[in-house]
CSV table of C-alpha atoms and ligand atoms in Angstrom, one decimal:
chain,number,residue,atom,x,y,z
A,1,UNK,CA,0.0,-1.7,-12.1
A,2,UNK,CA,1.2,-5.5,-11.8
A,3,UNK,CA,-2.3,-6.3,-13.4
A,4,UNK,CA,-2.6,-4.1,-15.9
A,5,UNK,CA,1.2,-5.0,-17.4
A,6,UNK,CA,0.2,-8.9,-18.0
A,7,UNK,CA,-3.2,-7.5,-19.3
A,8,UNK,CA,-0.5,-5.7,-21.7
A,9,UNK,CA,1.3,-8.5,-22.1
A,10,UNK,CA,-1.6,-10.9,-23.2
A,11,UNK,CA,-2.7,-8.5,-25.9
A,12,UNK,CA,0.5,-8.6,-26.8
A,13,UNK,CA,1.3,-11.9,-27.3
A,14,UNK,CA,-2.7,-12.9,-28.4
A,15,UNK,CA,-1.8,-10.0,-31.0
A,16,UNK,CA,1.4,-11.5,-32.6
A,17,UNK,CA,-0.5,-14.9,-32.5
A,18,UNK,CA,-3.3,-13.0,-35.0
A,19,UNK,CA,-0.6,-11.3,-37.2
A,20,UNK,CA,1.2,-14.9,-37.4
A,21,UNK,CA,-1.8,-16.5,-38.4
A,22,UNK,CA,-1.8,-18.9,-35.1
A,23,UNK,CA,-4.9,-20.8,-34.7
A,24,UNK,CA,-5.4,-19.9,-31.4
A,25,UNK,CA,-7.2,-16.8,-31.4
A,26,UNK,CA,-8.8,-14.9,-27.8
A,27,UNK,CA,-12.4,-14.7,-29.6
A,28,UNK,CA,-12.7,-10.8,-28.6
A,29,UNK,CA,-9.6,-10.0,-30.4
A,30,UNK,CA,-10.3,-12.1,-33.3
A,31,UNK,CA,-13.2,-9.1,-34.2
A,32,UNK,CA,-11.1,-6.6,-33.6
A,33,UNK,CA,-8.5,-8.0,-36.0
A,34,UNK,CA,-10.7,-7.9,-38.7
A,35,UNK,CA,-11.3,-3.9,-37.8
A,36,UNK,CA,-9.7,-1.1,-38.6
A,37,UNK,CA,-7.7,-1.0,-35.2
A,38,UNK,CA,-5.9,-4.9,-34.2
A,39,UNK,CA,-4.9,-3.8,-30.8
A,40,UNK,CA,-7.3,-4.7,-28.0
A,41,UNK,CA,-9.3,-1.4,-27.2
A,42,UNK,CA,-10.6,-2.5,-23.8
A,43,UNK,CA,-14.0,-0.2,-22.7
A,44,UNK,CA,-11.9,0.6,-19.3
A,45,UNK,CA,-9.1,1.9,-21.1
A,46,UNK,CA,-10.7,3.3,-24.5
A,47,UNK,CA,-13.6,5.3,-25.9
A,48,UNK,CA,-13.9,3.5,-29.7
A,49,UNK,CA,-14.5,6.1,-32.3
A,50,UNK,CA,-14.9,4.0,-35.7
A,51,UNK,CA,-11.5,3.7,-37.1
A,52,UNK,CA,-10.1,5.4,-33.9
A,53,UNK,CA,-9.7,5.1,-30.4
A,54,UNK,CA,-9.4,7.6,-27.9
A,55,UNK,CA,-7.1,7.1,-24.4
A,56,UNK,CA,-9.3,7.3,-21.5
A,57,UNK,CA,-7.9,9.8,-19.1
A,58,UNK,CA,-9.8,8.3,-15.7
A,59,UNK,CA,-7.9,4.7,-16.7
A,60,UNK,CA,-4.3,6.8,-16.5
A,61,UNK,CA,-2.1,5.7,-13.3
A,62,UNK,CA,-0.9,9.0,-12.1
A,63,UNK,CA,2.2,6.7,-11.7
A,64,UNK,CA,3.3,6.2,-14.9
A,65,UNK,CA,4.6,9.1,-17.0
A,66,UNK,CA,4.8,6.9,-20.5
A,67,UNK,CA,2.0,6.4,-22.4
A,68,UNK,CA,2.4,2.3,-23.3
A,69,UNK,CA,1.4,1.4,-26.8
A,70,UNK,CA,-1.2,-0.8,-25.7
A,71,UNK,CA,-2.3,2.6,-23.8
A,72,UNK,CA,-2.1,5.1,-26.9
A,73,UNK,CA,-5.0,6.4,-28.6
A,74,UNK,CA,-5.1,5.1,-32.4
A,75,UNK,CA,-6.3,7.4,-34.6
A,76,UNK,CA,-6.5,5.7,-38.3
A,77,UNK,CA,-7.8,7.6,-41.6
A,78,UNK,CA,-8.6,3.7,-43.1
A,79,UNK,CA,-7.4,0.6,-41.5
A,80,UNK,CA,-3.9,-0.5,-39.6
A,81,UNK,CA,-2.3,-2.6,-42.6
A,82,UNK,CA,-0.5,-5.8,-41.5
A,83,UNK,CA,2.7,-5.0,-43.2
A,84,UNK,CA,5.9,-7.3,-43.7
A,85,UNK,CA,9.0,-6.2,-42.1
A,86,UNK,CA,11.1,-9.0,-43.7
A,87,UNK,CA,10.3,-7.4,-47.6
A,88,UNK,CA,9.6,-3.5,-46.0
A,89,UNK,CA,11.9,-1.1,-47.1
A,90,UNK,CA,11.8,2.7,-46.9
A,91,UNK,CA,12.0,4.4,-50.1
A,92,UNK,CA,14.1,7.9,-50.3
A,93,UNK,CA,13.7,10.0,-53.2
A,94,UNK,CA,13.8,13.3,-54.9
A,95,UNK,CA,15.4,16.3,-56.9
A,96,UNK,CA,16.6,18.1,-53.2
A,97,UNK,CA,19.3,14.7,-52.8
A,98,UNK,CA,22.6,14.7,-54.7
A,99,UNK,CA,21.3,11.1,-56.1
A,100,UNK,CA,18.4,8.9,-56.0
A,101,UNK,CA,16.4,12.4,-57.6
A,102,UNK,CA,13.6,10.0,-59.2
A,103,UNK,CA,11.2,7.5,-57.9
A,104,UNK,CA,12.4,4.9,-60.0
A,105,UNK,CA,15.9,5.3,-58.8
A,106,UNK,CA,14.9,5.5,-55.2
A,107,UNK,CA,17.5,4.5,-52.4
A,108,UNK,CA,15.8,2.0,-50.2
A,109,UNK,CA,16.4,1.4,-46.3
A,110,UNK,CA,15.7,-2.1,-45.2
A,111,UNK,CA,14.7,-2.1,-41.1
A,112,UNK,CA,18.2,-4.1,-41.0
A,113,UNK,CA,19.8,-0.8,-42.7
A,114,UNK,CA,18.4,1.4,-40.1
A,115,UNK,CA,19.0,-0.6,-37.5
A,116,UNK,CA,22.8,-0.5,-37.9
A,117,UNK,CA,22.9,3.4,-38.0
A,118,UNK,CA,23.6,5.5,-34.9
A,119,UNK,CA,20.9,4.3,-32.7
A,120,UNK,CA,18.4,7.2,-30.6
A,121,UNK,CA,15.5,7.5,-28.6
A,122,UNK,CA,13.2,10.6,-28.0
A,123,UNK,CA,10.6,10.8,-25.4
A,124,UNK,CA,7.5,13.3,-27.1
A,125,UNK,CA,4.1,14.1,-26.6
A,126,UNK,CA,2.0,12.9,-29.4
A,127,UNK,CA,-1.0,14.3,-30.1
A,128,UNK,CA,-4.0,14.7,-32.7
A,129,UNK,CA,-4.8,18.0,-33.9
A,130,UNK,CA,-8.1,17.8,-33.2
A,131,UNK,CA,-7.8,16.5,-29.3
A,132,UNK,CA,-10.3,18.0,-27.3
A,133,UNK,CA,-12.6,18.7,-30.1
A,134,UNK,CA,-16.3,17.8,-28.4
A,135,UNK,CA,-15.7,21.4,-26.3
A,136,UNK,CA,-16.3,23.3,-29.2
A,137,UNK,CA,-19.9,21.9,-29.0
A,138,UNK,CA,-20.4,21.1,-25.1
A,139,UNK,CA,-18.5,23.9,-24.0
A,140,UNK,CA,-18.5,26.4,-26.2
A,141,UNK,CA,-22.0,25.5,-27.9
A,142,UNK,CA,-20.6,25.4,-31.6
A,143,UNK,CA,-20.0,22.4,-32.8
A,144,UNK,CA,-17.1,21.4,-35.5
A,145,UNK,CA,-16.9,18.2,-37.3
A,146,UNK,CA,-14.6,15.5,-36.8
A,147,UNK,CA,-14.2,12.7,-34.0
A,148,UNK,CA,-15.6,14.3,-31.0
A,149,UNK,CA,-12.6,13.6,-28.8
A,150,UNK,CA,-12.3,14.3,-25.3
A,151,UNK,CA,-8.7,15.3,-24.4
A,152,UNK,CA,-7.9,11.8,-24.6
A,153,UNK,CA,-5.9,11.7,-28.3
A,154,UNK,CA,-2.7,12.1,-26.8
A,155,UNK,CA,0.1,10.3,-25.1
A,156,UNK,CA,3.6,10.7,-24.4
A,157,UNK,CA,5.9,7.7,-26.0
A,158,UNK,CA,9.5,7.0,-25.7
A,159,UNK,CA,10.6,6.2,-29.3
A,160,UNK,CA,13.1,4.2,-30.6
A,161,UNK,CA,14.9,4.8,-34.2
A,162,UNK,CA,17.2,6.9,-35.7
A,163,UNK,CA,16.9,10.9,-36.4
A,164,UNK,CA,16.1,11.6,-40.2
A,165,UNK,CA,19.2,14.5,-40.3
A,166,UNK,CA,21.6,11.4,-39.7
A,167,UNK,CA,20.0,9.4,-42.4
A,168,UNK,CA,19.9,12.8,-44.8
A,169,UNK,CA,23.3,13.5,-44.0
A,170,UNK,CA,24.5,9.9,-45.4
A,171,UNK,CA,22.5,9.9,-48.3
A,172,UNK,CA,23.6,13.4,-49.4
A,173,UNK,CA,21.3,16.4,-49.2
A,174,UNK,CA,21.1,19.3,-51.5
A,175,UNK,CA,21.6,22.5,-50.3
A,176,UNK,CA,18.4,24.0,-51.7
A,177,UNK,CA,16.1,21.5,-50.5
A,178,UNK,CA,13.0,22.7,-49.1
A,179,UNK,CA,10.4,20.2,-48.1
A,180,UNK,CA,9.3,16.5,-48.0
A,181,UNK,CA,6.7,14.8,-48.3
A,182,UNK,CA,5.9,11.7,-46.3
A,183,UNK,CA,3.8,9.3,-48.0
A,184,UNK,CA,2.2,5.9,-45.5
A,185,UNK,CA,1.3,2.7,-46.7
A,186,UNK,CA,-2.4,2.4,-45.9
A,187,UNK,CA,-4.9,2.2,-48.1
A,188,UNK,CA,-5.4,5.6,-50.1
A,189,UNK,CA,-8.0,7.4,-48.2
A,190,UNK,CA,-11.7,8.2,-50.2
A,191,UNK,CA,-14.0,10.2,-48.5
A,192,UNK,CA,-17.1,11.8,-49.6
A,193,UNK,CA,-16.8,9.6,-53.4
A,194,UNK,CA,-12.9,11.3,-53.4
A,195,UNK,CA,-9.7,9.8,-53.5
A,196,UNK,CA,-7.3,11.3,-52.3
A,197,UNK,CA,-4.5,8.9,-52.4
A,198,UNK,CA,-2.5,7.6,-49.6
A,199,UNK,CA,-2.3,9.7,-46.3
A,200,UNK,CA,1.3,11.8,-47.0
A,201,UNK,CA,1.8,15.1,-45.9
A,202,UNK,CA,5.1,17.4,-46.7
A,203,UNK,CA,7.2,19.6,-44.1
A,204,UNK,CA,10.1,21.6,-44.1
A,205,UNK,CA,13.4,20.5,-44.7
A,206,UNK,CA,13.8,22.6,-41.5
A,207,UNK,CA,12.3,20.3,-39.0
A,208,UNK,CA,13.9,17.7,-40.6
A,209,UNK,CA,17.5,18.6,-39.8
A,210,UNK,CA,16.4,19.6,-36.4
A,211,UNK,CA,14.4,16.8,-34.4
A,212,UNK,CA,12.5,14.8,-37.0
A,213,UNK,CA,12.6,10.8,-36.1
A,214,UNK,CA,12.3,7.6,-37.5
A,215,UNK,CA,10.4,5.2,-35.1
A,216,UNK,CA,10.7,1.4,-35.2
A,217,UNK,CA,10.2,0.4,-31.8
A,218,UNK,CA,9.0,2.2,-28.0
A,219,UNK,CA,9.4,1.2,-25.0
A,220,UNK,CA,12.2,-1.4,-26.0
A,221,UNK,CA,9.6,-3.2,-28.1
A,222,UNK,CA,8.3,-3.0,-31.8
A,223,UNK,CA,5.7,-0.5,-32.9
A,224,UNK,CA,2.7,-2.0,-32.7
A,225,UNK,CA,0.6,-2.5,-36.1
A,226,UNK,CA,-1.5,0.3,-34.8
A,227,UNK,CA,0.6,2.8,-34.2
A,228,UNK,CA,3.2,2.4,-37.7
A,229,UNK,CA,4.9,-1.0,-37.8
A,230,UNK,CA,7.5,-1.3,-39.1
A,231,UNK,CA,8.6,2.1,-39.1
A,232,UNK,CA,6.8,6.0,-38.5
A,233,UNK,CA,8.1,9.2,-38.9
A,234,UNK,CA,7.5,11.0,-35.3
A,235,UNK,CA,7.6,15.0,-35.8
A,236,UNK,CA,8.0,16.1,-32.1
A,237,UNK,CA,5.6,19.1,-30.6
A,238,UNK,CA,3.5,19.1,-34.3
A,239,UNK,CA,0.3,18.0,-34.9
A,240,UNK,CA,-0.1,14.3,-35.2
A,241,UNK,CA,-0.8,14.1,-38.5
A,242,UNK,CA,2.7,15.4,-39.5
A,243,UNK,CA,3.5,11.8,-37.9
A,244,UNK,CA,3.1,9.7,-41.1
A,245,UNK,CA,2.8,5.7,-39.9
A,246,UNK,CA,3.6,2.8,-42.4
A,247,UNK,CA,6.3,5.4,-43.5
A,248,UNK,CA,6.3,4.0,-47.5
A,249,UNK,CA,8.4,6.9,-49.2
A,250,UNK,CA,10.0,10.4,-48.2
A,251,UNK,CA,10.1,12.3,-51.1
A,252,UNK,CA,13.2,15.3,-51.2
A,253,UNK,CA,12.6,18.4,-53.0
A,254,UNK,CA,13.9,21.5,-53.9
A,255,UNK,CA,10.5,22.7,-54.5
A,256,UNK,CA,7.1,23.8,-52.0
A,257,UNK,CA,5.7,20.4,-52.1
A,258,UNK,CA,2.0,20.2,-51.0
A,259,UNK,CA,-1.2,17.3,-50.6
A,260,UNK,CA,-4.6,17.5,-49.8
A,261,UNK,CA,-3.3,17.1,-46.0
A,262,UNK,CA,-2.1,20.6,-45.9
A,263,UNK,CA,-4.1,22.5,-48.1
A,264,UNK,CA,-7.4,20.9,-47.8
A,265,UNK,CA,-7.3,19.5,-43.8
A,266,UNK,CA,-4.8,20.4,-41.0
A,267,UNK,CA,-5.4,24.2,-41.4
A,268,UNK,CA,-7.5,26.6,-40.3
A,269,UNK,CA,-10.7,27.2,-42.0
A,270,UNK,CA,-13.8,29.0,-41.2
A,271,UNK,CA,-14.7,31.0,-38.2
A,272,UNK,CA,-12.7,34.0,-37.6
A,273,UNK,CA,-9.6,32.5,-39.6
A,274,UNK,CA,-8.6,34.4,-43.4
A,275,UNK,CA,-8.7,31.7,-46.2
A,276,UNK,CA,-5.3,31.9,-46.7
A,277,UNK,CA,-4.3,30.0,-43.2
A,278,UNK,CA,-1.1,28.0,-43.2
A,279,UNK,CA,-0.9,24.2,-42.4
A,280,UNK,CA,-0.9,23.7,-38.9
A,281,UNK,CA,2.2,22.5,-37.0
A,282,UNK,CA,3.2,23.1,-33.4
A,283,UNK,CA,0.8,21.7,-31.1
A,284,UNK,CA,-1.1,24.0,-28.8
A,285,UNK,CA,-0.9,23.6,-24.6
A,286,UNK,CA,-3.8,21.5,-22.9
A,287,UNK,CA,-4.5,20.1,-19.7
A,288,UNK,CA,-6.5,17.1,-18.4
A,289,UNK,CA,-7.4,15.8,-14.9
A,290,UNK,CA,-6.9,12.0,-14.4
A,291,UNK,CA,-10.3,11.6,-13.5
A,292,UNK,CA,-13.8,10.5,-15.5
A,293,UNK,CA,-16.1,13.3,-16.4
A,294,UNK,CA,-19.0,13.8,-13.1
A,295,UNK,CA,-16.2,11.5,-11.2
A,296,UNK,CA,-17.4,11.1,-7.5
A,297,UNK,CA,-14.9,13.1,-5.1
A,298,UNK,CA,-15.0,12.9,-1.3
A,299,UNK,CA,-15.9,16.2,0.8
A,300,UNK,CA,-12.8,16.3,2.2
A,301,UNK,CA,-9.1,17.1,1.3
A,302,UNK,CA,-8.0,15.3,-2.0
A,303,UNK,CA,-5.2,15.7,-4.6
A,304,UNK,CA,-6.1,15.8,-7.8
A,305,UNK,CA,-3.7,14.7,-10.1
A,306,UNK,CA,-3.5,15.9,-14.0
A,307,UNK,CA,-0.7,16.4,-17.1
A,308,UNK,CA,-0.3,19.7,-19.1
A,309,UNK,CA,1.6,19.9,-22.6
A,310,UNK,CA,2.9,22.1,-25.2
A,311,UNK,CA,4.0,21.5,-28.7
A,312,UNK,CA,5.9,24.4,-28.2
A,313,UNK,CA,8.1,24.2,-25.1
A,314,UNK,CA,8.3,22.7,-21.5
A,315,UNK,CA,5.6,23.4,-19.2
A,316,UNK,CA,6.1,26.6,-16.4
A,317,UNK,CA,2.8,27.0,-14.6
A,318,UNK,CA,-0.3,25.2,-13.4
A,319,UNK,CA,-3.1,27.0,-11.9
A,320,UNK,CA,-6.1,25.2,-10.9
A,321,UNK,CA,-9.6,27.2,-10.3
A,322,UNK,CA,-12.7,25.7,-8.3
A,323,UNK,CA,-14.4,28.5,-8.2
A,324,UNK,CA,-15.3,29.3,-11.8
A,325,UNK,CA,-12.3,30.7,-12.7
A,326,UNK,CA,-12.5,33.7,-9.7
A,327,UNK,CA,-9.3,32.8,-8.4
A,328,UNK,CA,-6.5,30.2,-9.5
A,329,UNK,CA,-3.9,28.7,-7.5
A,330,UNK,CA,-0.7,26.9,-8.7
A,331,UNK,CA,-0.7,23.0,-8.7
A,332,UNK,CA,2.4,21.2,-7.9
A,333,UNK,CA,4.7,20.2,-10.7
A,334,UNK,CA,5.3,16.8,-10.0
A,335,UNK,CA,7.1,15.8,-12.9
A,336,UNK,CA,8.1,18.1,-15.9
A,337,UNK,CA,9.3,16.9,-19.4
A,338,UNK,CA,12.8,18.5,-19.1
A,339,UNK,CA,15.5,17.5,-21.2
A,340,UNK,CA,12.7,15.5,-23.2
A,341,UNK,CA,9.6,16.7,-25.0
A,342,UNK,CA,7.0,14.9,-22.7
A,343,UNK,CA,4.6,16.0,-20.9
A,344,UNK,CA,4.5,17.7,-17.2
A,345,UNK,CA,2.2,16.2,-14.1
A,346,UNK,CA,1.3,17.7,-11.7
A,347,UNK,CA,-1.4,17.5,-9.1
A,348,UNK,CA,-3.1,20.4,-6.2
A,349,UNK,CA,-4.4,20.0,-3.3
A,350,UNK,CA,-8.6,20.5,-3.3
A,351,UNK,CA,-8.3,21.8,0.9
A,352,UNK,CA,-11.9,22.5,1.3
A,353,UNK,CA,-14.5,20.2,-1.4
A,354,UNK,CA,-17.9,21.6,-1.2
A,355,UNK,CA,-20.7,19.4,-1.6
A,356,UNK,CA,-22.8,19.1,-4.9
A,357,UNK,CA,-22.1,20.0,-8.5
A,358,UNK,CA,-18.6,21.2,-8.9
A,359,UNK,CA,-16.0,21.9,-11.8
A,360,UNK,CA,-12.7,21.9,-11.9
A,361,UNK,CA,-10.6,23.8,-13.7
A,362,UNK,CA,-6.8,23.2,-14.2
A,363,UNK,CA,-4.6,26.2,-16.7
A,364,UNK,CA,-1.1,25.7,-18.1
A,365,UNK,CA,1.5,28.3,-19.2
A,366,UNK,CA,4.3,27.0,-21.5
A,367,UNK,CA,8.0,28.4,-21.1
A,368,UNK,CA,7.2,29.9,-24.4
A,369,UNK,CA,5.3,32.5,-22.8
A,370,UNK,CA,1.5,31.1,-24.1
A,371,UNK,CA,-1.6,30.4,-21.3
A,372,UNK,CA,-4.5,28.6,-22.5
A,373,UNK,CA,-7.1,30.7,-23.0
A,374,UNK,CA,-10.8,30.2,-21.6
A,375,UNK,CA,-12.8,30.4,-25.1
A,376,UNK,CA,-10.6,28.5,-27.8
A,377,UNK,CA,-10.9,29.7,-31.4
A,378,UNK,CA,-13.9,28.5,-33.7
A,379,UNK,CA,-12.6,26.7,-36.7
A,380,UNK,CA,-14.5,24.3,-38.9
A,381,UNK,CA,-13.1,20.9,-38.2
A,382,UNK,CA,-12.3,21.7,-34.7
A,383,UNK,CA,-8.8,21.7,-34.4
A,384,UNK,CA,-6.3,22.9,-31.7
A,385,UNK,CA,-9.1,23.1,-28.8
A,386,UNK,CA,-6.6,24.5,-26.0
A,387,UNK,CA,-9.0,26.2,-24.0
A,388,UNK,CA,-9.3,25.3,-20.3
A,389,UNK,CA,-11.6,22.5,-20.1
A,390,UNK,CA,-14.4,22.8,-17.1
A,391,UNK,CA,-14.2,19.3,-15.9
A,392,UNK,CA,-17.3,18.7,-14.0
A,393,UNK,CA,-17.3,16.3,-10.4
A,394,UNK,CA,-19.4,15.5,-8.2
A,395,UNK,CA,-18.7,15.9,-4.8
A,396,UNK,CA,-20.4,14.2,-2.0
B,401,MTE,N1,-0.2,6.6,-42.8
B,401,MTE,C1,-0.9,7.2,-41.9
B,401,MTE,N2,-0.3,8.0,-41.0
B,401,MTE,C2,-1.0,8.7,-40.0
B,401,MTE,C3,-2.4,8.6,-40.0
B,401,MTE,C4,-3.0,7.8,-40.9
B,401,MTE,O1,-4.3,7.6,-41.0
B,401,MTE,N3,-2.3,7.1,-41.9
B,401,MTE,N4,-3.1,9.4,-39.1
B,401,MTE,C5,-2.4,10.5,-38.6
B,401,MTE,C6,-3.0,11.2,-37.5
B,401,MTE,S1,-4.3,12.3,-37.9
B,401,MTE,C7,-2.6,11.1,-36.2
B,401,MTE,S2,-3.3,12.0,-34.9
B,401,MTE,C8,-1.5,10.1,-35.8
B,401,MTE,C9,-2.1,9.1,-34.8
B,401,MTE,O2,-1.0,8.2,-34.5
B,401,MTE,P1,-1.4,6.9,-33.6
B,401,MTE,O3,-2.6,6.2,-34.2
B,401,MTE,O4,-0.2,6.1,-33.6
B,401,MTE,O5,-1.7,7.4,-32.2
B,401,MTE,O6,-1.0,9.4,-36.9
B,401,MTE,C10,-1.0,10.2,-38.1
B,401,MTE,N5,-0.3,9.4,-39.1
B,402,MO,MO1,-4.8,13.5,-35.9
């Protein structure tokens, strides 16, 4: 670990150099700072994706439940915007507030506001919708498009900010408010000669009031550019698009409010879904071994070690099968996400490896009663893939 924390630390530090403007510039990270992602995206740490970049699981220390920024997967509809924290200021709006019910009368929250309020921190699992979305085509042999993930979009983050229903409660919320919409400050997003205007999508008043967040830091340092500087909205157990970065405006209102990123995207379409689906929210349960895909395993006893989630609730069960599913037997909760919304690792004991071709399966059960399932449901862009993954290894 000692290694990889001053390779953290370098990127760091080479990164703030870039965003100051220093003239000192590591040469690697001078291309990726003109890219769409700024952080460093080592190869032994991340499978690049265009404008994203997806976690590798065989590079995660079994030893380490937080997922470091440096670590996270970045998953970016245009670019990460450099964006000045010394001018930024959070604009609040809308007809469901008792004031401030217009754009141009807009109460603004400099990060020096925020930082004075009642301080927080919530550890959550943060995950893209469409994590794990390549199974629909290798696994289940019908491919949907989209970034073909592996179950590598996804980390668990300890975030520091301030809950939303603190800030709502000072600025006076109306008691038939009903949604808001999030709206980031990257560029607006055009896609297929379309516009669609900056990435913002609404959610209920609801969530809100219960664990909604506003995320300036993690890990008792800034977010990086990547992943929201200067501040994010972090929605905990939904999908990760409900997490708006570059947070620019939230928008109050007494009224259903909607954008292309719950009507057109982020629901259900296609397969065996009616064409009325709602947007999706909670986040499905998964599992992932620590280990590469056709990793080399010993024939002799080893521990495998893996994490399970759930938007939903705490973990309750892992069963592993290495036998095609025939029979299962628990794994070892290691660690479970408790009194926090993280994720749970466990590990099992493989007693008896058999040489040759082998796949392992690993299955979690949330406390909210739900299993994944073996075949995950066909939809058109390939969201919520939470089917048990048949990770293949080769033992010898
Ligand atoms: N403003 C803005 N917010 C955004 C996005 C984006 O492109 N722009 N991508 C969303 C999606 S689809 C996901 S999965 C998460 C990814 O967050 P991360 O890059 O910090 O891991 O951010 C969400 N918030
Ligand atoms: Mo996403």
């Amino acid at each position: 670990m000692r290694s990889s924390t001053s390779i953290s630390r370098r990127g760091f530090l080479t990164l703030a150099a870039v965003v100051g403007g220093a003239a000192v510039v590591h040469p690697t990270l001078a291309v990726a700072a003109t890219g769409p992602i700024l952080k460093p995206i080592p190869p032994e740490w991340f499978v690049p994706f265009g404008t994203n970049a997806e976690m590798r699981w065989d590079s995660v220390d079994p030893r380490t439940y937080l997922t470091a920024q440096e670590r996270l997967f970045v998953r970016n509809h245009t670019s990460t915007p450099v964006i000045d924290a010394a001018t930024y200021a959070l604009k609040v709006f809308g007809d469901g507030l008792a004031t401030a019910r217009t754009e141009a009368d807009a109460l603004s929250f400099t990060l020096a506001d925020l930082r004075s309020r009642c301080r927080a921190s919530l550890t959550s699992v943060h995950e893209c919708t469409g994590n794990g979305r390549r199974f629909f085509a290798d696994q289940q042999g019908t491919p949907a498009s989209g970034t073909a993930w592996s179950l590598g979009a996804v980390g668990t983050v300890r975030w520091e900010g301030v809950w939303l229903r603190d800030l709502l409660a000072s600025v006076g919320l109306d008691p038939d408010a009903l949604s808001i919409q999030a709206t980031g400050l990257d560029d607006p997003y055009v896609t297929g000669g379309v516009d669609y205007g900056r990435v913002r999508r609404p959610f209920p008043v609801d969530k809100a009031l219960d664990d909604a967040f506003l995320a300036w830091g993690a890990d008792g340092a800034p977010l990086l550019p990547d992943h929201g500087y200067p501040l994010r909205l972090v929605l905990p157990g939904w999908v990760g698009i409900a997490s708006i970065k570059w947070l620019g405006s939230l928008e109050v209102s007494t009224s259903q409010l909607t954008s292309p990123w719950n009507t057109k995207w982020y629901r259900m379409t296609g397969g065996a879904f009616p064409v009325d689906s709602p947007p999706l929210t909670v986040n499905p349960v998964r599992s992932a071994l620590e280990l590469a895909w056709d990793a080399a395993i010993p024939a002799r006893p080893t521990r495998l070690t893996g994490r399970s989630w759930s938007g939903a609730a705490p973990i309750r069960r892992v069963e592993v099968s290495v036998d095609g599913g025939r029979s299962w037997r628990p794994a070892v909760l290691d660690r479970r996400g408790r009194d926090d919304q993280g994720w749970t690792q466990w590990s099992y004991q493989w007693a008896r490896p058999r040489p040759g071709r082998q796949e392992v399966w690993a299955r979690a059960t949330d406390e909210a009663g739900r299993t994944q399932p073996l075949v995950a449901a066909y939809n058109d862009n390939g969201y919520f893939f939470d089917a048990v993954v048949r990770h293949p290894v080769r033992v010898a």
